[in-house]
Coordinates of C-alpha atoms and ligand atoms in Angstrom, one line a residue:
X1288 CA -67.6 14.3 4.1
X1289 CA -63.9 14.3 4.9
X1290 CA -61.2 12.4 2.9
X1291 CA -60.9 8.7 3.8
X1292 CA -57.1 9.2 4.1
X1293 CA -56.0 9.6 7.8
X1294 CA -55.3 13.2 8.9
X1295 CA -52.2 14.6 10.7
X1296 CA -52.4 14.3 14.5
X1297 CA -50.7 16.2 17.4
X1298 CA -49.6 12.8 18.8
X1299 CA -47.4 12.1 15.9
X1300 CA -43.8 13.1 16.6
X1301 CA -42.9 13.1 12.9
X1302 CA -45.6 15.7 12.2
X1303 CA -45.3 19.5 12.6
X1304 CA -48.5 19.1 14.6
X1305 CA -46.5 17.7 17.5
X1306 CA -44.2 20.7 17.8
X1307 CA -47.1 23.1 17.2
X1308 CA -49.2 21.7 20.0
X1309 CA -46.3 21.6 22.5
X1310 CA -44.3 24.7 21.6
X1311 CA -46.0 27.1 19.1
X1312 CA -49.5 27.2 20.6
X1313 CA -48.4 28.0 24.2
X1314 CA -46.2 30.7 22.8
X1315 CA -49.1 32.2 20.8
X1316 CA -51.3 32.2 23.9
X1317 CA -48.5 33.9 25.9
X1318 CA -48.4 36.5 23.1
X1319 CA -52.1 37.2 23.5
X1320 CA -51.7 37.4 27.3
X1321 CA -48.9 40.0 26.9
X1322 CA -51.0 42.0 24.5
X1323 CA -54.0 42.2 26.8
X1324 CA -51.7 43.1 29.7
X1325 CA -50.3 46.0 27.7
X1326 CA -53.7 47.2 26.9
X1327 CA -54.9 46.9 30.5
X1328 CA -51.9 48.7 31.8
X1329 CA -52.7 51.7 29.7
X1330 CA -56.4 52.0 30.7
X1331 CA -57.3 54.8 33.1
X1332 CA -58.2 53.7 36.6
X1333 CA -61.7 55.1 36.1
X1334 CA -62.5 52.4 33.6
X1335 CA -63.0 49.9 36.5
X1336 CA -65.2 47.4 34.7
X1337 CA -63.1 47.3 31.6
X1338 CA -59.9 46.8 33.7
X1339 CA -61.6 44.1 35.8
X1340 CA -62.8 42.3 32.7
X1341 CA -59.4 42.6 31.1
X1342 CA -57.8 40.9 34.1
X1343 CA -60.4 38.1 34.0
X1344 CA -59.6 37.6 30.3
X1345 CA -55.9 37.3 31.1
X1346 CA -56.7 34.7 33.7
X1347 CA -58.9 32.7 31.3
X1348 CA -56.1 32.8 28.7
X1349 CA -53.8 31.5 31.4
X1350 CA -56.1 28.6 32.1
X1351 CA -56.4 27.7 28.4
X1352 CA -52.6 27.6 28.2
X1353 CA -52.4 25.5 31.3
X1354 CA -55.0 23.0 29.9
X1355 CA -53.0 22.8 26.7
X1356 CA -49.6 22.3 28.3
X1357 CA -51.0 19.7 30.7
X1358 CA -52.7 17.8 28.0
X1359 CA -56.2 18.2 29.4
X1360 CA -59.3 17.4 27.3
X1361 CA -60.7 20.0 25.0
X1362 CA -63.7 21.5 26.7
X1363 CA -67.0 22.6 25.1
X1364 CA -66.8 26.2 23.7
X1365 CA -69.2 28.7 25.5
X1366 CA -72.0 29.9 23.3
X1367 CA -71.4 33.4 22.0
X1368 CA -74.5 33.4 19.9
X1369 CA -73.0 32.3 16.6
X1370 CA -74.3 29.0 15.2
X1371 CA -70.9 27.5 14.4
X1372 CA -70.3 26.9 18.1
X1373 CA -72.8 24.1 18.0
X1374 CA -70.9 22.4 15.2
X1375 CA -67.6 22.7 17.1
X1376 CA -69.1 21.2 20.3
X1377 CA -70.9 18.4 18.5
X1378 CA -67.7 17.4 16.7
X1379 CA -65.8 17.7 20.0
X1380 CA -68.2 15.2 21.6
X1381 CA -68.1 12.9 18.6
X1382 CA -64.3 12.8 18.9
X1383 CA -64.2 11.7 22.5
X1384 CA -63.6 14.5 23.6
X1385 CA -59.9 14.4 22.8
X1386 CA -56.9 15.7 24.7
X1387 CA -54.6 18.4 23.3
X1388 CA -51.6 16.1 22.6
X1389 CA -53.7 13.4 20.9
X1390 CA -56.1 15.1 18.6
X1391 CA -56.4 15.8 14.9
X1392 CA -54.2 18.8 14.1
X1393 CA -56.6 20.8 11.9
X1394 CA -59.6 20.4 14.2
X1395 CA -57.6 21.3 17.4
X1396 CA -55.9 24.3 15.8
X1397 CA -59.2 25.8 14.6
X1398 CA -60.8 25.0 18.0
X1399 CA -58.0 26.9 19.7
X1400 CA -58.7 30.1 17.8
X1401 CA -62.5 29.7 18.0
X1402 CA -62.2 29.3 21.8
X1403 CA -59.8 32.2 22.1
X1404 CA -62.3 34.3 20.2
X1405 CA -65.1 33.5 22.6
X1406 CA -63.1 34.9 25.5
X1407 CA -63.6 38.3 23.9
X1408 CA -66.9 37.8 22.1
X1409 CA -68.7 36.8 25.3
X1410 CA -67.3 39.9 27.2
X1411 CA -69.8 42.1 29.1
X1412 CA -68.0 45.3 28.3
X1413 CA -68.1 46.5 24.7
X1414 CA -64.5 47.4 24.9
X1415 CA -63.4 43.8 24.9
X1416 CA -66.1 42.4 22.7
X1417 CA -64.5 43.6 19.5
X1418 CA -60.9 43.3 20.8
X1419 CA -58.4 41.5 18.6
X1420 CA -55.4 40.3 20.7
X1421 CA -53.3 40.0 17.5
X1422 CA -54.0 43.4 16.0
X1423 CA -51.1 45.1 17.6
X1424 CA -48.7 42.4 16.4
X1425 CA -50.2 42.5 12.8
X1426 CA -49.7 46.3 12.6
X1427 CA -46.2 46.1 14.1
X1428 CA -45.1 43.6 11.5
X1429 CA -46.7 45.6 8.7
X1430 CA -44.7 48.6 9.8
X1431 CA -41.5 46.6 9.7
X1432 CA -42.3 45.6 6.1
X1433 CA -41.7 49.2 5.1
X1434 CA -38.8 48.6 2.6
X1435 CA -40.7 46.1 0.6
X1436 CA -43.9 48.2 0.8
X1437 CA -42.1 51.2 -0.6
X1438 CA -40.4 49.1 -3.3
X1439 CA -43.7 47.7 -4.4
X1440 CA -45.6 50.9 -4.2
X1441 CA -43.2 52.5 -6.6
X1442 CA -43.4 49.5 -8.9
X1443 CA -47.2 49.4 -8.8
X1444 CA -47.6 53.1 -9.5
X1445 CA -45.4 52.8 -12.6
X1446 CA -47.2 49.7 -13.9
X1447 CA -50.7 51.1 -13.4
X1448 CA -49.9 54.4 -14.9
X1449 CA -48.4 52.7 -17.9
X1450 CA -51.4 50.4 -18.4
X1451 CA -53.8 53.4 -18.2
X1452 CA -51.7 55.4 -20.7
X1453 CA -51.6 52.5 -23.2
X1454 CA -55.3 51.9 -22.8
X1455 CA -56.0 55.6 -23.4
X1456 CA -53.9 55.8 -26.5
X1457 CA -54.5 52.4 -28.1
X1458 CA -57.8 51.1 -26.9
X1459 CA -57.7 48.3 -29.4
X1460 CA -54.6 46.4 -30.5
X1461 CA -53.7 47.3 -34.1
X1462 CA -53.0 43.9 -35.4
X1463 CA -52.4 40.3 -34.3
X1464 CA -48.7 40.9 -33.5
X1465 CA -49.6 43.8 -31.2
X1466 CA -52.3 41.7 -29.5
X1467 CA -49.8 38.9 -28.9
X1468 CA -47.2 41.3 -27.6
X1469 CA -49.7 42.8 -25.2
X1470 CA -50.9 39.4 -24.1
X1471 CA -47.3 38.3 -23.4
X1472 CA -46.5 41.4 -21.4
X1473 CA -49.7 40.9 -19.4
X1474 CA -48.9 37.3 -18.7
X1475 CA -45.4 38.1 -17.5
X1476 CA -46.7 40.8 -15.2
X1477 CA -49.5 38.5 -14.0
X1478 CA -47.0 35.8 -13.1
X1479 CA -44.8 38.4 -11.3
X1480 CA -47.7 39.8 -9.3
X1481 CA -49.0 36.4 -8.4
X1482 CA -45.5 35.3 -7.3
X1483 CA -45.2 38.4 -5.1
X1484 CA -48.5 37.4 -3.7
X1485 CA -47.3 33.9 -3.1
X1486 CA -44.2 34.9 -1.2
X1487 CA -46.0 37.5 0.7
X1488 CA -47.4 34.5 2.5
X1489 CA -44.0 33.3 3.7
X1490 CA -44.1 35.6 6.7
X1491 CA -47.2 34.7 8.8
X1492 CA -47.1 35.6 12.5
X1493 CA -47.9 32.2 13.8
X1494 CA -44.5 31.2 12.7
X1495 CA -42.9 34.4 14.1
X1496 CA -41.8 32.4 17.1
X1497 CA -38.9 31.4 15.0
X1498 CA -38.4 34.4 12.6
X1499 CA -36.9 37.8 13.4
X1500 CA -38.2 41.0 11.8
X1501 CA -34.9 41.1 9.9
X1502 CA -35.6 37.6 8.5
X1503 CA -39.0 38.9 7.4
X1504 CA -37.6 41.9 5.6
X1505 CA -35.1 39.7 3.8
X1506 CA -38.0 37.4 2.6
X1507 CA -39.9 40.3 1.2
X1508 CA -37.6 42.1 -1.2
X1509 CA -37.5 41.6 -5.0
X1510 CA -34.1 39.9 -5.0
X1511 CA -35.3 37.4 -2.5
X1512 CA -38.3 36.7 -4.8
X1513 CA -36.0 36.0 -7.8
X1514 CA -33.9 33.6 -5.7
X1515 CA -37.0 31.8 -4.5
X1516 CA -38.4 31.1 -7.9
X1517 CA -36.6 27.8 -8.0
X1518 CA -38.3 26.8 -4.8
X1519 CA -41.8 26.8 -6.4
X1520 CA -42.2 23.1 -6.9
X1521 CA -45.2 23.2 -9.1
X1522 CA -46.2 26.3 -10.9
X1523 CA -49.6 26.4 -12.7
X1524 CA -49.8 30.2 -13.0
X1525 CA -49.8 30.1 -16.8
X1526 CA -52.9 28.0 -16.8
X1527 CA -54.6 30.4 -14.5
X1528 CA -53.6 33.3 -16.8
X1529 CA -55.0 31.5 -19.8
X1530 CA -58.4 31.2 -18.2
X1531 CA -58.5 34.9 -17.3
X1532 CA -57.1 36.0 -20.6
X1533 CA -59.7 33.9 -22.5
X1534 CA -62.6 35.4 -20.6
X1535 CA -61.2 38.9 -21.3
X1536 CA -60.6 38.3 -25.0
X1537 CA -64.1 36.7 -25.4
X1538 CA -65.5 39.9 -24.0
X1539 CA -67.3 38.2 -21.2
X1540 CA -69.1 41.0 -19.4
X1541 CA -68.6 40.0 -15.7
X1542 CA -65.1 38.6 -15.1
X1543 CA -64.9 38.0 -11.4
X1544 CA -61.8 36.8 -9.5
X1545 CA -62.1 35.8 -5.8
X1546 CA -59.3 35.8 -3.3
X1547 CA -59.8 33.7 -0.2
X1548 CA -57.5 35.8 2.0
X1549 CA -54.9 34.7 4.4
X1550 CA -52.8 37.1 6.4
X1551 CA -53.1 40.8 7.1
X1552 CA -50.4 43.4 6.8
X1553 CA -47.8 42.9 4.1
X1554 CA -49.7 39.9 2.6
X1555 CA -52.9 41.8 2.3
X1556 CA -51.0 44.6 0.8
X1557 CA -49.6 42.4 -2.0
X1558 CA -53.1 40.8 -2.5
X1559 CA -54.4 44.3 -3.2
X1560 CA -51.5 44.9 -5.6
X1561 CA -52.6 41.8 -7.5
X1562 CA -56.3 42.8 -7.4
X1563 CA -55.4 46.3 -8.6
X1564 CA -53.4 44.8 -11.5
X1565 CA -56.2 42.4 -12.5
X1566 CA -58.7 45.3 -12.6
X1567 CA -56.4 47.7 -14.4
X1568 CA -55.7 45.3 -17.2
X1569 CA -59.3 44.0 -17.5
X1570 CA -58.3 40.5 -16.6
X1571 CA -61.0 40.9 -14.0
X1572 CA -63.9 43.4 -13.7
X1573 CA -64.5 42.6 -10.1
X1574 CA -62.4 41.2 -7.3
X1575 CA -64.1 39.6 -4.2
X1576 CA -61.9 39.2 -1.2
X1577 CA -62.9 36.8 1.6
X1578 CA -61.6 37.7 5.1
X1579 CA -62.3 35.9 8.4
X1580 CA -64.9 37.1 10.9
X1581 CA -62.8 36.5 14.0
X1582 CA -59.1 36.8 14.9
X1583 CA -57.7 33.6 13.3
X1584 CA -54.3 31.9 13.2
X1585 CA -52.8 35.1 14.6
X1586 CA -52.3 37.0 11.4
X1587 CA -55.4 36.3 9.3
X1588 CA -57.3 39.3 7.8
X1589 CA -60.5 40.4 9.5
X1590 CA -62.4 43.4 8.1
X1591 CA -60.8 45.8 10.6
X1592 CA -57.4 44.9 9.3
X1593 CA -58.5 46.0 5.8
X1594 CA -59.7 49.4 7.2
X1595 CA -56.5 49.8 9.1
X1596 CA -54.3 49.1 6.1
X1597 CA -56.2 51.7 4.0
X1598 CA -56.0 54.2 6.9
X1599 CA -52.2 53.6 7.1
X1600 CA -51.9 54.2 3.3
X1601 CA -54.1 57.3 3.5
X1602 CA -51.5 59.0 5.7
X1603 CA -48.3 57.1 5.2
X1604 CA -46.2 59.8 7.0
X1605 CA -48.3 59.5 10.2
X1606 CA -48.1 55.7 10.0
X1607 CA -44.4 55.3 9.3
X1608 CA -43.0 58.3 11.1
X1609 CA -45.1 58.2 14.3
X1610 CA -43.5 56.0 16.8
X1611 CA -46.5 55.6 19.0
X1612 CA -48.1 52.4 18.1
X1613 CA -51.0 52.3 15.6
X1614 CA -52.3 49.4 17.7
X1615 CA -53.0 51.7 20.5
X1616 CA -55.9 52.9 18.5
X1617 CA -57.6 49.8 19.7
X1618 CA -59.1 51.6 22.6
X1619 CA -56.4 52.1 25.2
X1620 CA -55.0 55.6 25.7
X1621 CA -51.5 56.0 24.6
X1622 CA -49.7 57.4 27.6
X1623 CA -46.3 56.8 26.2
X1624 CA -45.0 54.6 29.1
X1625 CA -43.8 52.1 26.6
X1626 CA -40.1 51.7 26.4
X1627 CA -40.2 50.6 22.7
X1628 CA -41.4 54.2 21.9
X1629 CA -38.0 55.6 22.8
X1630 CA -35.9 53.9 20.2
X1631 CA -34.3 55.7 17.2
X1632 CA -36.9 57.6 15.2
X1633 CA -37.7 56.0 11.8
X1634 CA -36.3 57.9 8.7
X1635 CA -38.8 60.3 7.2
X1636 CA -40.5 59.2 3.9
X1637 CA -39.3 61.1 0.9
X1638 CA -42.0 63.1 -1.0
X1639 CA -41.9 60.5 -3.8
X1640 CA -42.3 57.6 -1.4
X1641 CA -45.2 59.2 0.3
X1642 CA -46.8 60.0 -3.1
X1643 CA -46.4 56.4 -4.3
X1644 CA -48.2 55.1 -1.3
X1645 CA -50.9 57.8 -1.6
X1646 CA -51.4 56.7 -5.2
X1647 CA -52.1 53.2 -4.0
X1648 CA -54.5 54.5 -1.4
X1649 CA -56.4 56.5 -4.0
X1650 CA -56.5 53.7 -6.4
X1651 CA -57.7 51.0 -4.0
X1652 CA -60.3 53.2 -2.2
X1653 CA -61.6 54.3 -5.6
X1654 CA -62.0 50.6 -6.7
X1655 CA -63.6 49.8 -3.3
X1656 CA -66.1 52.6 -3.6
X1657 CA -66.9 51.7 -7.2
X1658 CA -67.8 48.2 -6.0
X1659 CA -65.0 46.6 -8.0
X1660 CA -63.1 45.6 -4.9
X1661 CA -65.4 43.8 -2.5
X1662 CA -64.9 42.4 0.9
X1663 CA -67.2 39.4 1.7
X1664 CA -66.8 37.7 5.0
X1665 CA -68.4 34.3 5.7
X1666 CA -68.5 32.3 8.9
X1667 CA -67.6 29.1 6.9
X1668 CA -64.0 30.2 6.8
X1669 CA -63.6 29.8 10.5
X1670 CA -65.4 26.4 10.8
X1671 CA -63.3 23.6 12.2
X1672 CA -63.3 21.3 9.1
X1673 CA -61.7 21.3 5.7
X1674 CA -63.2 22.6 2.5
X1675 CA -64.3 19.1 1.5
X1676 CA -67.3 19.9 3.7
X1677 CA -68.2 23.1 1.9
X1678 CA -71.0 21.7 -0.3
X1679 CA -72.7 20.2 2.8
X1680 CA -72.3 23.1 5.3
X1681 CA -72.0 26.1 3.1
X1682 CA -73.9 25.4 -0.2
X1683 CA -74.7 29.1 -0.6
X1684 CA -71.0 29.9 -0.6
X1685 CA -70.4 27.1 -3.2
X1686 CA -73.0 28.7 -5.5
X1687 CA -71.4 32.1 -5.0
X1688 CA -67.9 30.8 -5.9
X1689 CA -69.2 29.2 -9.0
X1690 CA -69.9 32.7 -10.3
X1691 CA -66.2 33.4 -10.3
X1692 CA -63.7 32.9 -13.1
X1693 CA -61.0 32.0 -10.6
X1694 CA -60.9 31.4 -6.9
X1695 CA -57.5 32.0 -5.4
X1696 CA -56.8 30.3 -2.1
X1697 CA -54.0 32.0 -0.3
X1698 CA -51.6 30.4 2.2
X1699 CA -50.9 27.4 4.1
X1700 CA -54.1 26.9 6.2
X1701 CA -56.3 27.3 3.1
X1702 CA -54.2 24.6 1.4
X1703 CA -54.5 22.3 4.4
X1704 CA -58.3 22.8 4.4
X1705 CA -58.5 22.2 0.6
X1706 CA -56.7 18.9 1.0
X1707 CA -58.4 18.0 4.3
X1708 CA -55.0 18.1 6.0
X1709 CA -54.7 14.4 5.2
X1710 CA -51.6 12.2 4.8
X1711 CA -51.8 12.0 1.0
X1712 CA -48.8 10.6 -0.8
X1713 CA -47.0 13.6 -2.2
X1714 CA -47.7 12.4 -5.8
X1715 CA -51.5 12.5 -5.4
X1716 CA -52.9 14.7 -8.1
X1717 CA -54.1 18.1 -6.6
X1718 CA -57.5 17.7 -8.3
X1719 CA -58.0 14.4 -6.4
X1720 CA -56.8 15.8 -3.0
X1721 CA -59.3 18.7 -3.1
X1722 CA -62.2 16.2 -3.5
X1723 CA -65.5 18.0 -4.0
X1724 CA -63.9 21.2 -5.1
X1725 CA -62.0 19.4 -7.8
X1726 CA -63.3 18.2 -11.3
X1727 CA -66.9 19.2 -12.1
X1728 CA -67.3 21.2 -9.0
X1729 CA -68.0 24.3 -11.1
X1730 CA -65.3 26.2 -9.1
X1731 CA -61.9 27.0 -10.6
X1732 CA -59.3 26.8 -7.9
X1733 CA -55.8 28.3 -7.7
X1734 CA -53.8 27.6 -4.6
X1735 CA -50.9 29.9 -3.8
X1736 CA -49.2 28.3 -1.0
X1737 CA -45.9 28.5 0.8
X1738 CA -45.4 25.2 2.7
X1739 CA -45.7 25.5 6.4
X1740 CA -47.2 22.1 7.3
X1741 CA -46.8 18.5 6.4
X1742 CA -49.4 18.0 3.7
X1743 CA -48.2 18.4 0.1
X1744 CA -49.7 16.9 -3.1
X1745 CA -49.2 17.1 -6.8
X1746 CA -45.4 16.7 -6.7
X1747 CA -43.5 14.8 -9.5
X1748 CA -42.4 11.3 -8.6
X1749 CA -39.2 11.4 -6.4
X1750 CA -39.4 15.2 -5.6
X1751 CA -40.4 14.7 -1.9
X1752 CA -37.6 12.2 -1.4
X1753 CA -35.1 14.5 -3.1
X1754 CA -35.9 17.4 -0.9
X1755 CA -36.0 15.3 2.3
X1756 CA -32.4 14.3 1.5
X1757 CA -31.3 18.0 1.5
X1758 CA -30.0 19.7 4.6
X1759 CA -32.9 20.3 7.0
X1760 CA -35.2 18.3 4.8
X1761 CA -36.0 15.6 7.4
X1762 CA -33.8 12.9 6.0
X1763 CA -35.0 9.4 7.0
X1764 CA -36.6 10.7 10.3
X1765 CA -40.0 10.1 8.8
X1766 CA -40.8 13.8 9.1
X1767 CA -41.3 16.0 6.0
X1768 CA -39.4 18.8 7.7
X1769 CA -38.6 20.7 4.5
X1770 CA -42.3 21.6 4.2
X1771 CA -42.6 23.4 7.6
X1772 CA -40.7 26.7 7.2
X1773 CA -42.2 28.5 4.2
X1774 CA -39.1 28.1 2.1
X1775 CA -40.8 25.9 -0.5
X1776 CA -44.0 26.6 -2.4
X1777 CA -46.6 25.2 -4.7
X1778 CA -49.0 26.9 -7.1
X1779 CA -51.7 24.5 -8.1
X1780 CA -54.7 24.8 -10.4
X1781 CA -57.9 22.8 -10.8
X1782 CA -60.2 23.7 -13.7
X1783 CA -63.4 22.6 -11.9
X1784 CA -65.3 24.3 -14.8
X1785 CA -64.0 22.2 -17.6
Ligands
F6P610 O1 -47.4 25.8 10.1 C1 -47.7 26.6 11.0 C2 -49.1 27.1 10.9 O2 -49.6 27.8 12.0 C3 -50.1 26.1 10.4 O3 -50.6 25.5 11.5 C4 -51.0 26.9 9.7 O4 -51.6 26.1 8.7 C5 -50.2 28.0 9.1 O5 -49.0 28.1 9.9 C6 -50.8 29.3 9.0 O6 -50.1 29.8 7.9 P1 -50.9 30.6 6.8 O7 -51.0 32.0 7.4 O8 -50.0 30.6 5.6 O9 -52.2 30.0 6.5
MG611 MG1 -52.8 32.8 8.2

């Protein structure tokens, strides 16, 4: 069911897969080891079983890292009771089994996170069974996004208040000119919100091995966004807007938008900003968000991250002003032996800042409780393969997505999965590269993707070559290096319903 075009491999020195398998993944496992260590160190001695199991998880993580660094074969994943394990293990056997440094990139990276998840999901003590070794890191990074969060919260409150006021005073546009003006304003804001949402993806934690928190803050502010507009290589946002606007103007009763989520923290925050905007304007009557079920690619959203975000918003002062880590909620007692807790205290929030965040919390929790903002996990999102397989392995999900006006796929991994992570020429039409989710699939796709991997499609003739020739673009090394860092982006649309 996969594309016939060859896929990216960890054996290929010109692919980002090569560096990922040899440098990034060991660093990510080390991060997980450190996290579990920190938690174990804070557990009371009386929790003997939990401490012992924590130490055994640390040792299993160490073995996994050893296997990876010494190019051992990928071993079968232990059964944790979920049916996707069988799929992983069958595919592993069918592939050889392969070794870490000579395996398909997409398969191996998904395998890595699925295997990591079983170290916790097969635990005997409930403490570790639901443990997310990336939670602490996700919350820390979210905290460090404070300047951008405050800026957006104020902007969001202003926009939503204005929309509500104009709807209350002028429920129907007076004439065609009014209607056009409203439509134009809605389009501009839609494009702005969607671009915020796009660049919110530039900062995922699996790339943090090469970014500092300061780099991240710079990437998130509004001036950075303006500057980055020229880095959007293809921008189909207007087409997506036309679709939503048409459904709205036709008065279609249920106008659903789906967001296949990517990362937690700041990115989830901006996804909610977009969702709130769509619901306030009536461009959507329902927004369905699709998180992962298990910790995934370090920073991806799992349902607990959604709860944690809302909780942080509910009491922004406690979240931003309390130096003890929110992550310590994850079970371990906070006994303050952490040296990071002794740095300069964060500046207190002003009353207005706290009120703007509280406004968001009230708005989003209200939309959630009214059933307009829905969270819908599905195990398919953490399967090994690309989305070309969706009709065969998740037909129920395909039927569900057909109900939506627009399905927004966030981020790099979703894009790799849409295109099967294959070595398509960069000029391949997007609609062709997404195979069964393309024309006549019944699903309208919008990919919002900052480029952090090799695959790129739908570019105009000569564009790839032009950027390769720029500084850091890869030159004639054979590597598409410009596409690895999140600096460039594509926004691509496929009208599968036409
Ligand atoms: O490029 C690095 C990488 O880890 C890719 O392997 C993966 O596709 C991506 O980052 C994850 O990024 P995102 O969170 O945008 O999907
Ligand atoms: Mg991600």
